[in-house]
Amino acid sequence: MSERRICRVLGQYRSTQRKIPREANDEQALTEDIIALARQYGRYGYRRVTALLRDAGWTVNRKRVERIWRREGLKVPQKQPRRGRLWLNDGSCIRLRPEYPGHVWAYDFVEGRTHDGRKFRILTIIDEASRECLALVVARRFRHEDVLAALAELFISRGPPANIRSDNGPEFIATAVQKWLAQVGVKTLYITPASPWENGYNESFNGSLRDELLDGEIFYSLAEAKVLIEAWRRHYNTIRPHRSLGYRPPAPETATPPLPPSGSATLHLQASMAKEAIMH
C-alpha cells in the first residue's frame, strides 16, 4: 500500500512519517557537563545542577536537564519531610520571622571527627534573611569566651544584628554572653528546650553542611578540617544555588569572569567553580 493510504487508515499525518527527528548538536556536551557536575556535587539534584549550568553559560531549561538526568540514571536526592509552621490559635507565629539582612542571626554547633577518631565542633553562624553563612569556626572544644570572640569579630566587620537565635546550650545562655549581647543592643531569642525545629534555618544549614561535606570528607587533622570547611563556606555563599532564593547563591561574588559560549569543547564551568573541585 502507499504511504498516503496507510496514514489515512491509521489517522496519522504524513509529515510524521517523513520528518527525521534531530537531536540538538550540543546534546553530548551538555550531557558531559551534567555528569561532571553530578560527580562533583553528588548531593545536588537536577534543579540545582540546572542553576549551575546557567551560571556557566548554558541556555537550558529545567525539563531538558531532568530528561538527561533520568536518562543517564543519575541519583535524585530524597526529599526531606516538611515540618509544620509554629502557629498559635489566633494565627500569629511564635517564631520571629526575619525581615531583612541583619534582622535575625542564628548560631548552633555541629560535631565532626578527624581521621584519628577525635571529635571537633563547628560553630555555625548564619543570617536567616539572606541565608548567608557568616562564619564556620572550628575547634576541639568551645567555651562561652570562644563564642564571644567569634561574635565580636563579626560585629566589628558587619555590625551587630537586631536579634540572635539559639538553643539553650551552656555556651549560649552563659551570663557573660547574655550581658554582653544586651550591652551591644542585640536581643536574644532562645528556642523551647528540645525543640530544634524552632531554629529551622540553622538546622537546615547544618544538615546541608553535614550532607554535602562532613559525611563525604576524611579530615586527617584539625588544620585540614579548618581549610576545607572554610572553602565549603565560600562555595556555599558565592556559588551553590539556594532553593529558597530562586536557585541563586546567598552572597554571589560581585565580579565574575566572562561566561564561555554554549557548546564549547571543555566543561562549561566558571573558573571559580572549577577551583572548588580541589575540595573533593
Coordinates of C-alpha atoms in Angstrom, one line a residue:
M1 CA 0.0 0.0 0.0
S2 CA 1.0 3.6 -0.5
E3 CA 2.1 5.8 2.4
R4 CA -0.8 8.1 1.8
R5 CA -3.4 5.3 2.2
I6 CA -1.7 3.8 5.3
C7 CA -1.6 7.2 7.0
R8 CA -5.3 7.8 6.2
V9 CA -6.2 4.4 7.7
L10 CA -4.2 5.0 10.8
G11 CA -5.3 8.6 11.2
Q12 CA -1.7 10.0 11.2
Y13 CA -0.3 13.0 9.4
R14 CA 2.0 12.1 6.6
S15 CA 4.6 14.6 7.8
T16 CA 5.1 12.5 11.0
Q17 CA 6.3 9.7 8.8
R18 CA 8.7 11.8 6.6
K19 CA 10.2 14.1 9.2
I20 CA 13.5 12.8 10.5
P21 CA 14.0 13.5 14.3
R22 CA 17.1 15.5 15.0
E23 CA 18.9 15.9 18.3
A24 CA 20.4 19.2 19.4
N25 CA 24.0 19.4 18.3
D26 CA 25.1 20.2 21.8
E27 CA 23.4 17.2 23.5
Q28 CA 26.6 15.3 24.1
A29 CA 28.4 18.3 25.5
L30 CA 25.5 19.1 27.8
T31 CA 25.3 15.5 29.0
E32 CA 29.0 15.5 29.8
D33 CA 28.6 18.7 31.8
I34 CA 25.6 17.4 33.7
I35 CA 27.5 14.2 34.6
A36 CA 30.6 16.2 35.6
L37 CA 28.5 18.4 38.0
A38 CA 26.7 15.4 39.4
R39 CA 30.0 13.7 40.0
Q40 CA 31.5 16.8 41.7
Y41 CA 28.4 17.7 43.7
G42 CA 26.9 14.3 44.5
R43 CA 24.1 15.6 46.7
Y44 CA 22.7 18.1 44.2
G45 CA 19.6 17.4 42.3
Y46 CA 18.8 18.3 38.7
R47 CA 17.2 21.7 39.7
R48 CA 20.4 22.9 41.4
V49 CA 22.5 21.5 38.6
T50 CA 20.4 23.4 36.1
A51 CA 21.2 26.6 38.0
L52 CA 24.9 25.8 37.9
L53 CA 24.7 25.2 34.2
R54 CA 23.0 28.5 33.5
D55 CA 25.7 30.3 35.6
A56 CA 28.3 28.5 33.4
G57 CA 26.8 29.9 30.2
W58 CA 24.3 27.2 29.1
T59 CA 20.9 28.3 27.8
V60 CA 18.9 25.3 29.0
N61 CA 15.6 24.8 30.8
R62 CA 15.0 22.5 33.8
K63 CA 12.9 20.0 31.8
R64 CA 15.8 19.2 29.4
V65 CA 18.2 18.7 32.2
E66 CA 15.7 16.5 34.0
R67 CA 15.3 14.3 30.9
I68 CA 19.1 13.9 30.5
W69 CA 19.4 13.4 34.3
R70 CA 16.9 10.5 34.3
R71 CA 18.2 9.0 31.0
E72 CA 21.7 8.8 32.5
G73 CA 20.4 7.1 35.7
L74 CA 21.7 9.9 38.0
K75 CA 20.7 9.9 41.6
V76 CA 17.9 12.2 42.7
P77 CA 18.3 13.0 46.4
Q78 CA 15.3 12.0 48.6
K79 CA 13.1 14.9 49.6
Q80 CA 13.2 15.9 53.3
P81 CA 9.9 15.7 55.1
R82 CA 8.2 19.0 55.5
R83 CA 7.5 20.4 59.0
G84 CA 4.6 22.4 60.1
R85 CA 4.9 26.1 61.0
L86 CA 4.7 27.2 64.5
W87 CA 1.3 28.8 64.7
L88 CA -0.9 29.9 67.6
N89 CA -4.6 29.6 67.6
D90 CA -5.1 33.2 66.6
G91 CA -2.9 32.7 63.5
S92 CA 0.1 34.5 64.8
C93 CA 3.5 33.0 64.7
I94 CA 5.6 32.1 67.7
R95 CA 8.9 32.4 66.0
L96 CA 10.1 35.9 64.9
R97 CA 10.4 35.9 61.2
P98 CA 13.5 37.5 59.6
E99 CA 12.5 40.6 57.5
Y100 CA 15.8 41.9 56.2
P101 CA 19.6 41.0 56.4
G102 CA 20.9 41.7 59.8
H103 CA 17.4 41.3 61.4
V104 CA 17.9 37.8 62.8
W105 CA 21.1 35.8 63.1
A106 CA 21.2 32.2 64.3
Y107 CA 24.0 30.1 65.6
D108 CA 24.5 26.5 66.7
F109 CA 27.1 23.7 66.9
V110 CA 27.8 20.8 64.6
E111 CA 30.0 17.9 65.6
G112 CA 32.6 16.1 63.4
R113 CA 35.6 13.8 63.8
T114 CA 39.1 13.7 62.4
H115 CA 40.6 10.5 61.0
D116 CA 42.0 9.5 64.4
G117 CA 38.5 9.5 65.9
R118 CA 38.9 12.7 67.9
K119 CA 35.9 15.0 67.9
F120 CA 35.8 18.6 66.9
R121 CA 33.0 21.1 66.9
I122 CA 31.9 23.7 64.4
L123 CA 30.2 27.0 65.4
T124 CA 27.8 27.8 62.6
I125 CA 26.5 31.4 62.3
I126 CA 24.0 32.3 59.6
D127 CA 21.8 35.3 58.6
E128 CA 18.3 34.0 58.4
A129 CA 17.1 36.6 55.9
S130 CA 19.8 36.3 53.3
R131 CA 20.7 32.7 54.2
E132 CA 24.4 33.7 54.1
C133 CA 26.8 31.7 56.3
L134 CA 28.6 34.3 58.2
A135 CA 31.2 32.1 59.9
L136 CA 32.2 28.5 60.5
V137 CA 34.5 28.4 63.5
V138 CA 36.3 25.0 64.0
A139 CA 37.8 23.9 67.3
R140 CA 38.2 20.9 69.5
R141 CA 36.1 22.5 72.3
F142 CA 34.2 25.7 72.8
R143 CA 33.7 27.8 75.9
H144 CA 31.5 30.9 76.1
E145 CA 34.6 33.1 75.7
D146 CA 35.2 31.5 72.3
V147 CA 31.6 32.2 71.3
L148 CA 32.0 35.8 72.4
A149 CA 35.2 36.2 70.4
A150 CA 33.6 34.8 67.2
L151 CA 30.6 37.2 67.6
A152 CA 32.8 40.2 68.4
E153 CA 34.8 39.7 65.2
L154 CA 31.5 39.5 63.1
F155 CA 30.0 42.5 64.9
I156 CA 33.1 44.6 64.0
S157 CA 33.1 43.6 60.4
R158 CA 29.3 43.6 59.7
G159 CA 27.7 45.3 62.6
P160 CA 25.5 43.7 65.3
P161 CA 22.2 42.2 64.3
A162 CA 18.9 43.2 65.9
N163 CA 18.3 39.6 67.2
I164 CA 20.2 36.4 67.5
R165 CA 18.6 33.0 67.8
S166 CA 20.0 29.9 69.5
D167 CA 19.2 26.8 71.6
N168 CA 19.8 26.6 75.3
G169 CA 23.3 25.3 75.2
P170 CA 25.6 26.4 78.1
E171 CA 27.8 28.4 75.7
F172 CA 24.8 30.5 74.6
I173 CA 22.9 31.0 77.8
A174 CA 26.0 31.9 79.8
T175 CA 25.5 35.1 81.9
A176 CA 28.5 36.7 80.3
V177 CA 27.1 36.1 76.8
Q178 CA 23.7 37.5 77.7
K179 CA 25.1 40.5 79.4
W180 CA 27.5 41.3 76.5
L181 CA 24.7 41.0 73.9
A182 CA 22.4 43.2 75.9
Q183 CA 25.2 45.9 76.2
V184 CA 25.6 46.0 72.4
G185 CA 21.8 46.1 71.8
V186 CA 21.2 42.5 70.5
K187 CA 18.1 40.7 71.7
T188 CA 18.4 37.0 72.4
L189 CA 15.8 34.5 71.0
Y190 CA 16.1 31.2 72.8
I191 CA 14.1 28.3 71.4
T192 CA 12.0 26.0 73.6
P193 CA 14.1 23.2 75.1
A194 CA 14.2 20.0 73.0
S195 CA 12.5 21.8 70.0
P196 CA 15.3 22.2 67.4
W197 CA 12.7 22.9 64.6
E198 CA 12.2 26.3 66.2
N199 CA 15.7 27.1 64.9
G200 CA 14.8 25.8 61.5
Y201 CA 17.1 28.0 59.3
N202 CA 20.2 27.0 61.2
E203 CA 19.1 23.3 61.5
S204 CA 18.6 23.2 57.7
F205 CA 22.0 24.7 57.1
N206 CA 23.6 22.3 59.5
G207 CA 22.0 19.4 57.6
S208 CA 23.4 20.7 54.3
L209 CA 26.9 21.1 55.9
R210 CA 26.8 17.5 57.1
D211 CA 25.3 16.0 54.0
E212 CA 27.5 17.8 51.4
L213 CA 30.8 18.0 53.3
L214 CA 31.2 16.3 56.7
D215 CA 29.7 12.9 55.6
G216 CA 31.9 12.8 52.4
E217 CA 35.3 14.0 53.6
I218 CA 38.1 12.5 55.7
F219 CA 39.9 15.1 57.8
Y220 CA 43.3 13.9 58.8
S221 CA 44.0 16.9 61.0
L222 CA 42.2 19.8 62.6
A223 CA 44.1 22.2 60.3
E224 CA 42.8 20.4 57.2
A225 CA 39.3 20.5 58.6
K226 CA 39.5 24.2 59.0
V227 CA 40.7 24.8 55.4
L228 CA 38.1 22.5 53.8
I229 CA 35.2 23.8 55.9
E230 CA 36.1 27.4 55.1
A231 CA 36.4 26.6 51.4
W232 CA 32.9 25.0 51.6
R233 CA 31.6 28.1 53.3
R234 CA 32.8 30.3 50.5
H235 CA 31.4 27.9 47.9
Y236 CA 28.0 27.9 49.8
N237 CA 27.9 31.7 49.9
T238 CA 29.1 32.5 46.4
I239 CA 28.3 29.6 44.1
R240 CA 25.9 27.0 45.5
P241 CA 22.4 27.7 44.3
H242 CA 19.9 28.0 47.1
R243 CA 16.4 26.7 46.6
S244 CA 14.6 29.3 48.7
L245 CA 16.4 32.2 46.9
G246 CA 15.3 31.1 43.4
Y247 CA 18.4 28.9 42.9
R248 CA 20.8 31.8 43.4
P249 CA 23.7 31.9 45.9
P250 CA 23.2 33.8 49.1
A251 CA 26.1 36.2 48.5
P252 CA 27.3 35.9 44.9
E253 CA 30.7 37.4 44.0
T254 CA 30.4 41.0 42.7
A255 CA 32.9 40.4 39.9
T256 CA 32.7 37.2 37.9
P257 CA 34.8 36.0 34.8
P258 CA 33.1 36.2 31.4
L259 CA 30.9 33.2 30.6
P260 CA 32.2 30.8 27.9
P261 CA 29.9 30.2 24.9
S262 CA 27.4 27.3 25.0
G263 CA 28.7 24.3 23.2
S264 CA 32.4 24.7 23.8
A265 CA 34.5 21.5 23.9
T266 CA 35.5 21.8 27.6
L267 CA 33.4 21.7 30.7
H268 CA 31.3 24.9 30.8
L269 CA 32.2 26.0 34.3
Q270 CA 33.4 29.3 35.5
A271 CA 36.9 29.5 36.8
S272 CA 35.7 30.0 40.4
M273 CA 33.6 26.9 40.1
A274 CA 36.5 24.8 38.7
K275 CA 38.7 25.7 41.7
E276 CA 36.1 24.3 44.0
A277 CA 36.9 20.8 42.6
I278 CA 40.1 20.9 44.7
M279 CA 37.9 20.4 47.7
H280 CA 36.8 17.0 46.5

